[in-house]
XYZ file of C-alpha atoms in Angstrom:
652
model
C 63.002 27.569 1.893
C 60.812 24.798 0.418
C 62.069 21.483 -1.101
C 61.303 20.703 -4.635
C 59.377 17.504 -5.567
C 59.246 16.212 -9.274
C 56.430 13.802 -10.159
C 56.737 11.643 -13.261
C 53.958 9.916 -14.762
C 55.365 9.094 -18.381
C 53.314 8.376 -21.274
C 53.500 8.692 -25.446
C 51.930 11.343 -27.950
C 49.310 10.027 -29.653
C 49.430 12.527 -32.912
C 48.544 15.420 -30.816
C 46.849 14.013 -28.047
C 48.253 14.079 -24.388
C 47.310 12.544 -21.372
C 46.810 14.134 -18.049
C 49.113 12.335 -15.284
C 45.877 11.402 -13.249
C 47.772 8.761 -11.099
C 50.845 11.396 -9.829
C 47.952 14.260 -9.562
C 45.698 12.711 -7.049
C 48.918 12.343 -4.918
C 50.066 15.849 -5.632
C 46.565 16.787 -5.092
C 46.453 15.144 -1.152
C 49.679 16.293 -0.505
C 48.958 19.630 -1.266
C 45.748 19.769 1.452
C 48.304 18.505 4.251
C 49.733 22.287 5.476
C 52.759 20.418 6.791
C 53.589 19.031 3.557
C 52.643 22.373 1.308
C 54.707 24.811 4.069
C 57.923 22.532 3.249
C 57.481 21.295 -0.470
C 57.131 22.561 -3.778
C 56.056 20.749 -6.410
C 57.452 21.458 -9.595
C 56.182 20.784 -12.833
C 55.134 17.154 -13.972
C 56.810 14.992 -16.202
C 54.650 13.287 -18.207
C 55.841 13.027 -22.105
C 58.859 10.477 -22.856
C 61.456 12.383 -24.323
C 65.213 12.793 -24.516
C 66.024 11.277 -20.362
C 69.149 13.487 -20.837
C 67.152 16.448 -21.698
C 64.337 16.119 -19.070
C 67.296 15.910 -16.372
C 69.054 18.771 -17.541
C 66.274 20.975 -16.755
C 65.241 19.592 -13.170
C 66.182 22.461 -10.551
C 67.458 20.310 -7.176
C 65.175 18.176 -6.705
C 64.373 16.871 -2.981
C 62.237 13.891 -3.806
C 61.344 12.461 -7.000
C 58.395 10.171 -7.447
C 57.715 8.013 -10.653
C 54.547 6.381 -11.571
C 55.534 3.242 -13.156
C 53.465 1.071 -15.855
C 53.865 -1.332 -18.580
C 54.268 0.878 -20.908
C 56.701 2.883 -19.279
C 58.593 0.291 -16.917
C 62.010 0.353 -18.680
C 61.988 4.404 -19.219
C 61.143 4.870 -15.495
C 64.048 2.562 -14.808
C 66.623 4.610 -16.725
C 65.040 8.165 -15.663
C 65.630 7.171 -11.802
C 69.020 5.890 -12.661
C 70.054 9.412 -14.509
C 68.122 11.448 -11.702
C 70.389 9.816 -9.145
C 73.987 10.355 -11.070
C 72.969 13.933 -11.474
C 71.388 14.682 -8.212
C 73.088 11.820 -5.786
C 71.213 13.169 -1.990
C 67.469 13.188 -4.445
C 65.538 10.626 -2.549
C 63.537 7.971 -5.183
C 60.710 6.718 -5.019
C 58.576 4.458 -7.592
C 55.130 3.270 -7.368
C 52.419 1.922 -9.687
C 51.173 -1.559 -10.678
C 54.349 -2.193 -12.350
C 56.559 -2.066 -9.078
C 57.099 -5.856 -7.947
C 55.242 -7.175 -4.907
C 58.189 -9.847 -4.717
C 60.803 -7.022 -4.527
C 63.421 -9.338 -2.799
C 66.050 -8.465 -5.429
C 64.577 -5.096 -6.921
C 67.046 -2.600 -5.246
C 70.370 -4.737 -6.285
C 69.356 -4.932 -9.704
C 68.002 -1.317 -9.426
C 70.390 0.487 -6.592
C 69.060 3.919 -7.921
C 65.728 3.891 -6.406
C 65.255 4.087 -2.908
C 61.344 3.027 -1.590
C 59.071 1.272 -3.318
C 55.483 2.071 -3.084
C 53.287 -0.954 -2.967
C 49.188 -0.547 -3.834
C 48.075 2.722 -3.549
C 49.950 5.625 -2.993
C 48.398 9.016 -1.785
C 49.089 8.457 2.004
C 52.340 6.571 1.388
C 54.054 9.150 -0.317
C 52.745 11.712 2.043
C 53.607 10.309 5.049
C 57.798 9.912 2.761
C 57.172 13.351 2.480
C 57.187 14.114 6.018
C 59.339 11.565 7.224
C 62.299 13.390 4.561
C 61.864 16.249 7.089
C 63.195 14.930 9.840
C 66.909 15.271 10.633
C 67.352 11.043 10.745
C 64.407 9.772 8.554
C 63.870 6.094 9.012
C 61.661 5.292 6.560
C 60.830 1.192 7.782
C 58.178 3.314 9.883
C 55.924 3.726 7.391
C 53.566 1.002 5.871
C 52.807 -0.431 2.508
C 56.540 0.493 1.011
C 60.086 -1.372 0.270
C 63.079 -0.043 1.011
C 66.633 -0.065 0.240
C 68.862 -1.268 2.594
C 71.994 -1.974 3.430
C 74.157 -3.797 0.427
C 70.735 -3.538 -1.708
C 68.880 -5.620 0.590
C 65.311 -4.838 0.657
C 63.551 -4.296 3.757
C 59.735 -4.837 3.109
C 57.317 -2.923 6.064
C 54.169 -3.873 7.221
C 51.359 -3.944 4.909
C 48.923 -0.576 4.672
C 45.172 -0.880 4.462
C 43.521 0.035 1.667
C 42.160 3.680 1.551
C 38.756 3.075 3.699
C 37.084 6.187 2.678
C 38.382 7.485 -0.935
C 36.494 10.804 -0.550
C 39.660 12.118 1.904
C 41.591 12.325 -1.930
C 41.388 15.400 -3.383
C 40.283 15.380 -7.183
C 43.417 16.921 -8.893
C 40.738 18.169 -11.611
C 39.076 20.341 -8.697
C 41.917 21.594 -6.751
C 43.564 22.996 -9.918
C 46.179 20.727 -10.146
C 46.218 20.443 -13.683
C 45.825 24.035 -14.710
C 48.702 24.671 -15.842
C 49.043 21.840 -18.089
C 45.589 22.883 -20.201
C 47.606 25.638 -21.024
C 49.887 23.544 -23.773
C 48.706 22.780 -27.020
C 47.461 19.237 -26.676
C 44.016 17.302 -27.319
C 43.803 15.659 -23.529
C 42.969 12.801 -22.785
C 41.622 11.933 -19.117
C 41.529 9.439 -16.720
C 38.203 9.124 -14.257
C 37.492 6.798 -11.194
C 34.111 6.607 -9.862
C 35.268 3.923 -7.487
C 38.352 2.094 -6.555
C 38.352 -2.129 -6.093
C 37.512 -5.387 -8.035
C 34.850 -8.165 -7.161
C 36.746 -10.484 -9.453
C 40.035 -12.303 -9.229
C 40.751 -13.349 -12.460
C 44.352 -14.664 -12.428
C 46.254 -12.258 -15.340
C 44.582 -9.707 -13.885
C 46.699 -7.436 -11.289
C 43.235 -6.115 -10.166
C 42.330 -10.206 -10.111
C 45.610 -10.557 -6.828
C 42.259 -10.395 -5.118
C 43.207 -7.383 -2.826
C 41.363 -4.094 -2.416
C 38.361 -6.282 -3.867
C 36.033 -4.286 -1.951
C 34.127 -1.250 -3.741
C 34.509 2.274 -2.453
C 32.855 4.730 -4.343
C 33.661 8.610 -4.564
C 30.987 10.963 -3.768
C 28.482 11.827 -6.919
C 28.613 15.777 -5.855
C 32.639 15.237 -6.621
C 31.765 13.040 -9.883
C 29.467 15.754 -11.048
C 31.935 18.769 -10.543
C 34.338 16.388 -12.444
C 32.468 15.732 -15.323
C 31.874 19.555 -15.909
C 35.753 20.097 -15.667
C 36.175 17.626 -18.536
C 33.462 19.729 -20.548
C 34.523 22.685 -20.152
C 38.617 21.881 -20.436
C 37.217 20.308 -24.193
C 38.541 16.893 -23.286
C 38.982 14.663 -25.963
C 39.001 11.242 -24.618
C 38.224 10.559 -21.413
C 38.681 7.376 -19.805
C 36.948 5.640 -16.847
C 39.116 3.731 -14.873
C 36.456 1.381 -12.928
C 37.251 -1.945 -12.992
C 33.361 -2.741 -14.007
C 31.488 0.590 -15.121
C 27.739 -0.110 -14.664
C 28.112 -3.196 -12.153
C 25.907 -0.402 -10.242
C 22.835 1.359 -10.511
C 24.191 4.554 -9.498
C 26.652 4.941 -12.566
C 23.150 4.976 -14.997
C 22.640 8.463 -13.130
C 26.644 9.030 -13.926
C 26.267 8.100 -18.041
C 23.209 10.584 -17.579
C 25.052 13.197 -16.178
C 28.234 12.872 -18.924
C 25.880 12.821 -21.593
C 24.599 16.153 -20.478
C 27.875 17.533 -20.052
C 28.505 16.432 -23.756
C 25.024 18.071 -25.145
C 26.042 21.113 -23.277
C 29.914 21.802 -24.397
C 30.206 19.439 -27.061
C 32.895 17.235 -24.904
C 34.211 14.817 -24.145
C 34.682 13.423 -27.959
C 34.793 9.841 -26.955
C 34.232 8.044 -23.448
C 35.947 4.661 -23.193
C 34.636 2.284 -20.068
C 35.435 -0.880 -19.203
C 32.278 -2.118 -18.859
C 30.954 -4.602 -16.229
C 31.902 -8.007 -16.910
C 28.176 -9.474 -16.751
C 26.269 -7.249 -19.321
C 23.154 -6.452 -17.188
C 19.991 -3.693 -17.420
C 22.261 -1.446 -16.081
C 24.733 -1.749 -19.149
C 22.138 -1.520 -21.711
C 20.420 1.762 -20.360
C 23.705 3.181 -19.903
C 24.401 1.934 -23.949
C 21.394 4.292 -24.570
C 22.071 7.119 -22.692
C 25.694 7.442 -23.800
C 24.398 6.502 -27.750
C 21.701 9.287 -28.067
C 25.121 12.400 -27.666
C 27.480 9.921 -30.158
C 29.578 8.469 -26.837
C 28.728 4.862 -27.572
C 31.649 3.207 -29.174
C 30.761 -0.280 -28.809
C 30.278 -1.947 -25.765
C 31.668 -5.032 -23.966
C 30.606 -8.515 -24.029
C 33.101 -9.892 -21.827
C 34.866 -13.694 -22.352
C 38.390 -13.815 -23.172
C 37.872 -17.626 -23.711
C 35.106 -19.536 -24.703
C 36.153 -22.758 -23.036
C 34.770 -23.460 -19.360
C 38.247 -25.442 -18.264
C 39.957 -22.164 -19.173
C 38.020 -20.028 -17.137
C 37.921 -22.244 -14.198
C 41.974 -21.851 -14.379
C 41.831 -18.631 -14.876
C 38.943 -17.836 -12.342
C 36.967 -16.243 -14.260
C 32.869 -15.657 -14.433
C 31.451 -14.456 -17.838
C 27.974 -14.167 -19.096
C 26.368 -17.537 -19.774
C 27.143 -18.127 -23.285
C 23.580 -19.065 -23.780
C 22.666 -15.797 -23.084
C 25.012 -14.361 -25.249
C 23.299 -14.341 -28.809
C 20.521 -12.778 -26.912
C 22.206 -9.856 -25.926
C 24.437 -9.005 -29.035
C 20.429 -9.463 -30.980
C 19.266 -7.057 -28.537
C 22.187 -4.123 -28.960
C 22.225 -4.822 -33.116
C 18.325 -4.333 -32.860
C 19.585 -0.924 -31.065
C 22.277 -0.025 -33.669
C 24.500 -0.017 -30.823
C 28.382 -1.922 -31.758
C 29.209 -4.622 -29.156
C 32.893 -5.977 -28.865
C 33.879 -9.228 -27.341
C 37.582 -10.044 -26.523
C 39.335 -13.321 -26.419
C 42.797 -13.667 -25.207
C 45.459 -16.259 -26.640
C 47.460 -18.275 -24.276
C 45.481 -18.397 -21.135
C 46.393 -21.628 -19.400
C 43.410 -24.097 -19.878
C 42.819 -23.291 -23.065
C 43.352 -25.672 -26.207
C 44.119 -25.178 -29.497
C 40.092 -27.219 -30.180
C 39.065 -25.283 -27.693
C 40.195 -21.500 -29.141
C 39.190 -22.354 -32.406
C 35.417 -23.814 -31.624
C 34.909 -20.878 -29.439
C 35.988 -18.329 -32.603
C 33.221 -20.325 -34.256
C 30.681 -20.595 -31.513
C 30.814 -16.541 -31.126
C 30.594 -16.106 -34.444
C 27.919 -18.660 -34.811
C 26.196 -15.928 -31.988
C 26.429 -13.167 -34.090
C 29.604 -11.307 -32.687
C 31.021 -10.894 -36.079
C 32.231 -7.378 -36.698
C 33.795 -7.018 -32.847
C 35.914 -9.809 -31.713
C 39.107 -8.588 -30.292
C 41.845 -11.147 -30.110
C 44.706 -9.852 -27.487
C 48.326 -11.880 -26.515
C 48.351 -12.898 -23.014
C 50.617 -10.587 -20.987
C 52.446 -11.445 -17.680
C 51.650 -8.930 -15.293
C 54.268 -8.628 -12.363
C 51.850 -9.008 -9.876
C 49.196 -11.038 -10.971
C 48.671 -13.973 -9.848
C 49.647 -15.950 -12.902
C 52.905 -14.063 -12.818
C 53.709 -16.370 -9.482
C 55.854 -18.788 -9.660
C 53.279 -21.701 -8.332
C 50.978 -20.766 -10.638
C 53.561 -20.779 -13.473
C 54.921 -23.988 -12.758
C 51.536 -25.962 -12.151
C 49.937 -24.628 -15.458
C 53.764 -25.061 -17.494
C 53.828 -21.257 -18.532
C 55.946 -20.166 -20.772
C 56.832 -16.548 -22.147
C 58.453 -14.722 -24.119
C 59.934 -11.456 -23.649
C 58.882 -9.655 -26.927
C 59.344 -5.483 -27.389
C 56.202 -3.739 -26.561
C 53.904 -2.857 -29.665
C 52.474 0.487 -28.373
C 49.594 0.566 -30.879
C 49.122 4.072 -32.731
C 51.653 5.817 -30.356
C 53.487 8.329 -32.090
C 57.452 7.524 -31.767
C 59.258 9.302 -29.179
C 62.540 11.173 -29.272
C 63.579 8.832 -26.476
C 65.416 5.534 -27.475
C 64.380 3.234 -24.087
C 63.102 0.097 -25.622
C 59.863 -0.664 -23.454
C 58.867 -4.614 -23.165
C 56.291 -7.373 -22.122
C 56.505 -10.896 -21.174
C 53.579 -12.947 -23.619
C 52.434 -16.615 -22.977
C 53.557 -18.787 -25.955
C 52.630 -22.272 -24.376
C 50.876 -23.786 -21.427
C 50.528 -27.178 -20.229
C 47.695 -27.413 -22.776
C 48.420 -25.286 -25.607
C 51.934 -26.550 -26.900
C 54.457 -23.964 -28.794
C 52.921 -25.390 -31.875
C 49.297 -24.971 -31.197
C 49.927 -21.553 -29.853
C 51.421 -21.009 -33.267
C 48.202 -22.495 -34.826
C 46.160 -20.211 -33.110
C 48.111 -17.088 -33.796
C 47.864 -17.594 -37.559
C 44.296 -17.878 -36.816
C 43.239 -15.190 -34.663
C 45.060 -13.104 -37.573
C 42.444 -14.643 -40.195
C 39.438 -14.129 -38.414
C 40.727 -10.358 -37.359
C 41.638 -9.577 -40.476
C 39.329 -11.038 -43.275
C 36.597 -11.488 -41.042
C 35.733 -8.943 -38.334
C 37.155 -6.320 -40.707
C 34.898 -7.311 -43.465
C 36.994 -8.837 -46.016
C 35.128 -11.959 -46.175
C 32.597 -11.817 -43.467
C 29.313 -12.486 -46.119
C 31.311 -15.828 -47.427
C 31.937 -17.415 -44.311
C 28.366 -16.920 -43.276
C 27.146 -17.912 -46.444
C 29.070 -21.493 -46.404
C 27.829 -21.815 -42.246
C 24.373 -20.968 -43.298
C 24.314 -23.138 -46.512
C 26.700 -26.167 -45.937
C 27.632 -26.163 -42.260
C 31.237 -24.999 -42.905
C 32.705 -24.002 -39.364
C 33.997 -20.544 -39.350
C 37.341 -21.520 -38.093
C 37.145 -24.465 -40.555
C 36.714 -21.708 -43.330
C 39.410 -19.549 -42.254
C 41.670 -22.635 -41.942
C 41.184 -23.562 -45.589
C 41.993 -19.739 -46.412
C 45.210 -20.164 -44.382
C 45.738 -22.853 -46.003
C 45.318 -21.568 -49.637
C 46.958 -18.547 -48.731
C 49.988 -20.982 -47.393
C 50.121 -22.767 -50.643
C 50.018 -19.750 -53.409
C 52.679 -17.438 -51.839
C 52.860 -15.420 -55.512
C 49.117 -14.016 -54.575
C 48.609 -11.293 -52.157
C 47.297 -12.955 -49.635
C 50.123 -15.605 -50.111
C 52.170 -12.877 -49.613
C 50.947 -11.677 -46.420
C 50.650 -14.869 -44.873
C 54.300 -15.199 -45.165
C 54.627 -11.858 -43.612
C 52.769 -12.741 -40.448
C 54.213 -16.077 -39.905
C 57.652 -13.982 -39.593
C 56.238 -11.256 -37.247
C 54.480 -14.541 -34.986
C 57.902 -16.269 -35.129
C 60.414 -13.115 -34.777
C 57.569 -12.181 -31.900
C 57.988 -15.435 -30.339
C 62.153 -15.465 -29.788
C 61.709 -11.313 -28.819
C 61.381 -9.325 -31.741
C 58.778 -6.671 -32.108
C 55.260 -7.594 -33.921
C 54.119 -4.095 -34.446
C 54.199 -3.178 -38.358
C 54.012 0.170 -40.082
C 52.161 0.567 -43.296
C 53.511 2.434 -46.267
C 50.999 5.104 -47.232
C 48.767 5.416 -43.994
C 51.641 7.029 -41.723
C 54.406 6.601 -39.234
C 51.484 4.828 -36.409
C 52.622 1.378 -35.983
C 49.778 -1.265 -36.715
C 48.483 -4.615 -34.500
C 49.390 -7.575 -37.539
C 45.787 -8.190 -38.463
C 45.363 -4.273 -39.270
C 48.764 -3.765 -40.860
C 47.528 -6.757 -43.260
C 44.271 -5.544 -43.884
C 45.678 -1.602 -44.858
C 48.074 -3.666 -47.160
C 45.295 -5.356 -48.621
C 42.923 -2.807 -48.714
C 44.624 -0.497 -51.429
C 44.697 -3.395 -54.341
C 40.767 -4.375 -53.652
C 40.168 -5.581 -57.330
C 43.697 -7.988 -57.092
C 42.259 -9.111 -53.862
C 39.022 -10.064 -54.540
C 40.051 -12.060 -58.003
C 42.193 -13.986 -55.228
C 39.226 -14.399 -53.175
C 37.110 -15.726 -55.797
C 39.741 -18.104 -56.686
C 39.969 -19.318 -52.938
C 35.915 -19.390 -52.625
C 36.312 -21.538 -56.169
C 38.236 -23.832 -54.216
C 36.289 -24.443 -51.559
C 33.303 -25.214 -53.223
C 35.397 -27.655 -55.712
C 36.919 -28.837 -52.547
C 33.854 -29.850 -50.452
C 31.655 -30.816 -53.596
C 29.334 -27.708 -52.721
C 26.269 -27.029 -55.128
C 26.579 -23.671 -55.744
C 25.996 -21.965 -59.041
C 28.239 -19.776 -60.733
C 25.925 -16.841 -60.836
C 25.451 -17.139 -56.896
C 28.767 -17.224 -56.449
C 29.560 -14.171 -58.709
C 26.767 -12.688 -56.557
C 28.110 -13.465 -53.430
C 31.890 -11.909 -54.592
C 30.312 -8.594 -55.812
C 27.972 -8.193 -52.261
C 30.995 -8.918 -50.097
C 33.238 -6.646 -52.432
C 30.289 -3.469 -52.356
C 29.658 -3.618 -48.223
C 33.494 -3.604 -48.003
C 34.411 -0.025 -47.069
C 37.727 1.060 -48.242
C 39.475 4.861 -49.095
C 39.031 5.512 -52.566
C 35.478 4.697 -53.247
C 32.270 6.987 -52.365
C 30.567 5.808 -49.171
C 27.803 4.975 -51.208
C 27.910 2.080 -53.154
C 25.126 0.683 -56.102
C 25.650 -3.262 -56.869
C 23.107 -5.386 -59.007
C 22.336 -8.696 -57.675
C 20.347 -11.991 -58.921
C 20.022 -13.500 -55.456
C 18.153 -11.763 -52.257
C 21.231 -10.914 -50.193
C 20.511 -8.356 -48.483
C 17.683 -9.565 -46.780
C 19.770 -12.962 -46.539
C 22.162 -11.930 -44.654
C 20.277 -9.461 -42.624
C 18.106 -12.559 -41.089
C 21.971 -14.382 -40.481
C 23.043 -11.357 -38.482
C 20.082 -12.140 -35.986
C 20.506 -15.781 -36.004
C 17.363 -16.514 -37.982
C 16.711 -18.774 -40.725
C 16.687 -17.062 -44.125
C 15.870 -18.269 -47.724
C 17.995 -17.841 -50.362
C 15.644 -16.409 -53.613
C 16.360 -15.348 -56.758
C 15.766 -11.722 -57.201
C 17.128 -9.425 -59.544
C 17.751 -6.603 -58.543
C 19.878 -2.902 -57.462
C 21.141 -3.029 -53.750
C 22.268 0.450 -52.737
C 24.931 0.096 -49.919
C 25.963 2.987 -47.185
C 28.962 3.431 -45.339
C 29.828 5.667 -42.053
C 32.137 8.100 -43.815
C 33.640 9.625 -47.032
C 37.343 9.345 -47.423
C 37.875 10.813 -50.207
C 41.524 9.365 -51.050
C 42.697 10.035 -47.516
C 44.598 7.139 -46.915
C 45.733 8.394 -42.969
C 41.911 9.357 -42.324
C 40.576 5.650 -43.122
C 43.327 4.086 -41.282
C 42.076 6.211 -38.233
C 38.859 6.265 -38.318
C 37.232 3.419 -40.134
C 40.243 1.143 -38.446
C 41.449 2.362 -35.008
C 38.619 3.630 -33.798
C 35.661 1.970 -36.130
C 36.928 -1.594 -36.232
C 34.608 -1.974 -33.003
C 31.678 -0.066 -34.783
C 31.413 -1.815 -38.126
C 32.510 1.466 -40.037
C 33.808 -1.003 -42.538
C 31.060 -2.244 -43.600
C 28.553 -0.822 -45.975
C 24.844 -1.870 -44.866
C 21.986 -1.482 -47.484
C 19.321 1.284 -47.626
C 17.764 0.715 -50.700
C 16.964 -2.699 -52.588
C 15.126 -1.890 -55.855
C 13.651 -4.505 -58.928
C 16.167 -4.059 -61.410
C 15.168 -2.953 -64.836
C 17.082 -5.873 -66.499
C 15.249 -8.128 -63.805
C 12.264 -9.983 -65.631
């Protein structure tokens, strides 16, 4: 007789994409190589779709030992699946693990009396080693490192800690070994999840990779990468992920991008590749930008920052590129065609309401204008800005808001997943924080998605007008006209920021472009997007404004110029991806020189400015929102660029 084990590893449908439990199959996978372990144990199938928890029980067959992966995005599911696994199956031993399972567990097992161990770190020779100790006739599971378990009354009995996993070639690839097999059999797009190497050099303080543990790199063998990256061709993977903490921060992984890239010529797969790139953008990045560009895997790479202000990332301990450097680099991937992406995140203790807002402008001012990224700061459990020294030395406070799971597909289950956000800090006030939501949302939306990206530039270039200055005054007018459109959305994302701040959700749906639920900035935009004329006439009247406002000498014809450009490279559904606009002024080559950071001169030229965009939509309101939005925000798919500037025959 062998004992059946159940591993969960739960995650959402994207449309009809699925992802393969990586985390749960590389401890299947070791498990399975141990003979003790395979002669006694039978692992059943995985769990890895949320769903009905009442259905998914109902179909377990006596389980032995169930394991759960646990994660953000899943924390509160995992919760209520152990709980309903234990009231059906009482003698089932528990056991949870993942980067969502508390380090400070003091209290876990009263407030959670279904589960029985914790797994702490990583968890291939843990839960082996719980395997075999559930053989024995009076397991006593305090023998075995790195874990939590319950004791007596809920206490929690915390054992010695475990080393980290020395030699990461003793793991089995669950790829290799057949593990998931079975699961290629269903009718899903998969999506995959691939280390090259396990550890952090960094110990940036909202990271849980920055508790500055495991720092140390161990790398997995390249014969094992390569076999890997042929499984993912030939299985037609759709996505796959890499799950390195810094892809390229060694020359080795150029070899790696060379190898994928192959694998993609060959089989036509993966569709996408999504790194997280190494934090300082070196040689090795760029060459590995090439390699991946050249089979269509480049989808923008990353500039890293997440704040702009040097105070911040002393708090936070964080080491970015030199900012100096910075307009360099993003000159030296747009001279490559390549799409760069830089993220900030709001809230990070240290950081100022002056301080967010110059550094918008000072990226901007560097060129990053299509790909800035603006993300909530979240609490991780065990990070170290989750600890209750560093909370109360920096004054953080959160908020415990519904989790916006952008573009998931809802589930049949109804478990309510959440995170905790940062909505003030010892420097950033509740009103500042405020402030700088309403602002991130104006840059996101009218500027990195190309609703008034040529303006702002324009009135830097010309007059010195701060971006964030600009986008203030359009907050501003938008605040004060809430009749218009934009007047109208304004007052729709002050409620989300406010509802979001006392624990409602912020995610929006859009009417027209599906059931996906949309990040604020894009759910405005998609709004916007399908009244273009209304919302350009509003955008002339704000740009009228301005000038009035500020005493600017502009004339009307440059203006009227400046409206119809911005308006033509805007990509939206219902127009052809080529676009033909007739100009008095030199734009084109105006704004081409701004994009680099050099100095440009404004001529009068009449002329015909054909414009080009990525794709043809055709009407298909769902296909834009997917493709020139979700996955081209980052690779300026919304904006037309010109191919063709001809004299015009009305010109003189």
């Amino acid at each position: 007789m062998r004992y059946n084990v159940y591993l969960a590893q739960v995650n959402n449908r994207f449309g009809d994409q699925a992802f393969l439990p990586y985390s749960v199959g590389i401890i299947q996978a070791h498990c399975q190589r141990q003979p003790e372990i395979a002669e006694k144990y039978q692992f059943k199938e995985f769990i890895f779709l949320r769903e009905s928890i009442d259905h998914l029980v109902d179909r377990l067959d006596e389980p032995r030992v169930f394991g759960i992966s646990c994660y953000i995005w899943n924390w509160e599911y995992s919760r209520r699946l152990a709980h309903a696994v234990r009231s059906a199956y009482p003698e089932c031993l528990i056991v949870m693990g993942g980067p969502q399972v508390p380090l400070r567990s003091e209290d876990f097992f009263r407030i959670n009396p279904a589960v029985d161990i914790l797994v702490h770190y990583e968890g291939e020779f843990a839960f082996a080693d719980i395997l075999r100790e559930s053989l024995l006739r009076e397991p006593d599971y305090t023998r075995i490192s790195g874990i939590s378990v319950r004791g007596e009354g809920g206490d929690c009995i915390r054992t010695a800690a475990r080393d980290s996993v020395k030699d990461v070639n003793q793991l089995a690839s669950p790829y290799l070994d057949g593990i998931f097999d079975a699961l290629m059999e269903l009718p899903y797009r998969w999506n995959a999840s691939h280390e090259t190497n396990r550890g952090c050099p960094y110990s940036c303080t909202f990271c849980d990779w920055g508790s500055a543990v495991f720092t140390k790199l161990r790398f997995f063998d390249d014969e094992r990468l390569t076999k890997e990256l042929e499984w993912f061709g030939r299985n037609r993977i759709e996505i796959l992920y890499n799950c390195d903490a810094n892809f390229g921060i060694i020359p080795r992984d150029i070899g790696l991008a060379e190898k994928l890239a192959a694998v993609r010529k060959g089989s036509g797969y993966p569709a996408q590749f999504r790194p997280s790139f190494a934090k300082k953008s070196g040689p090795a990045v760029f060459q590995i930008a090439k390699v991946l560009q050249e089979v269509g895997l480049q989808r923008g790479i990353t500039l890293s920052m997440q704040s702009m202000s040097d105070d911040c990332l002393t708090v936070i301990k964080r080491r970015n590129i030199k900012q100096d450097n910075l307009a360099d680099l993003l000159n030296l991937y747009r001279s490559q065609d390549m799409p760069t992406y830089t993220e900030l995140i709001l809230g990070l203790p240290g950081e100022t309401f002056e301080s967010f807002r110059q550094g918008i402008s000072r990226l901007f001012g560097a060129g990053q204008h299509e790909g800035l990224l603006i993300y909530l700061c979240e609490l991780l459990p065990n990070s170290e800005m989750a600890t209750l020294q560093y909370r109360t030395i920096h004054s953080v406070r959160t908020a415990r808001v519904p989790m916006l799971l952008g573009y998931a597909t809802p589930s049949a289950d109804d478990v309510q997943e959440y995170f905790d956000i940062v909505i003030e800090t010892a420097t950033l006030p509740f009103e500042d924080w405020q402030k700088c939501f309403m602002l991130a949302w104006a840059v996101q939306c009218f500027h990195c998605l190309n609703v008034t990206q040529s303006l702002a530039m324009f009135f830097w270039t010309e007059f010195g007008l701060e971006y964030h200055a600009f986008y203030q005054e359009l907050l501003e007018f938008a605040a004060s006209n809430p009749e218009l459109l934009l007047g109208q959305h304004y007052a729709d994302t002050v409620a989300v920021m406010i509802e979001g701040a006392g624990g409602a959700g912020m995610g929006r749906s859009v009417t027209g472009f599906g059931e996906l639920m949309w990040y604020p900035e894009e759910a405005s935009f998609l709004g916007l997007i399908t009244s273009k004329d209304e919302l350009y006439s509003e955008v002339r009247a704000f740009v009228d404004r301005l000038v009035s406002r500020h005493r600017m000498s502009v004339s009307d014809s440059l203006l009227g110029d400046l409206i119809a450009y911005q308006k033509a490279t805007l990509v939206d559904p219902f127009t052809s991806a080529e676009a033909r606009v007739h100009l008095r002024h030199n734009l084109p080559d105006y704004f081409g020189k701004v994009y680099y950071g050099e100095s440009p001169q404004l001529l009068l030229s009449e002329c015909d400015v054909t414009l080009r965009g990525a794709e043809e939509y055709n009407g298909d309101l769902h296909k834009f929102a997917m493709q020139a939005v979700r996955y081209g925000r980052k690779n300026n798919h919304l904006r037309r660029r010109s191919v063709r500037t001809e004299p015009s025959e009305y010109g003189h």
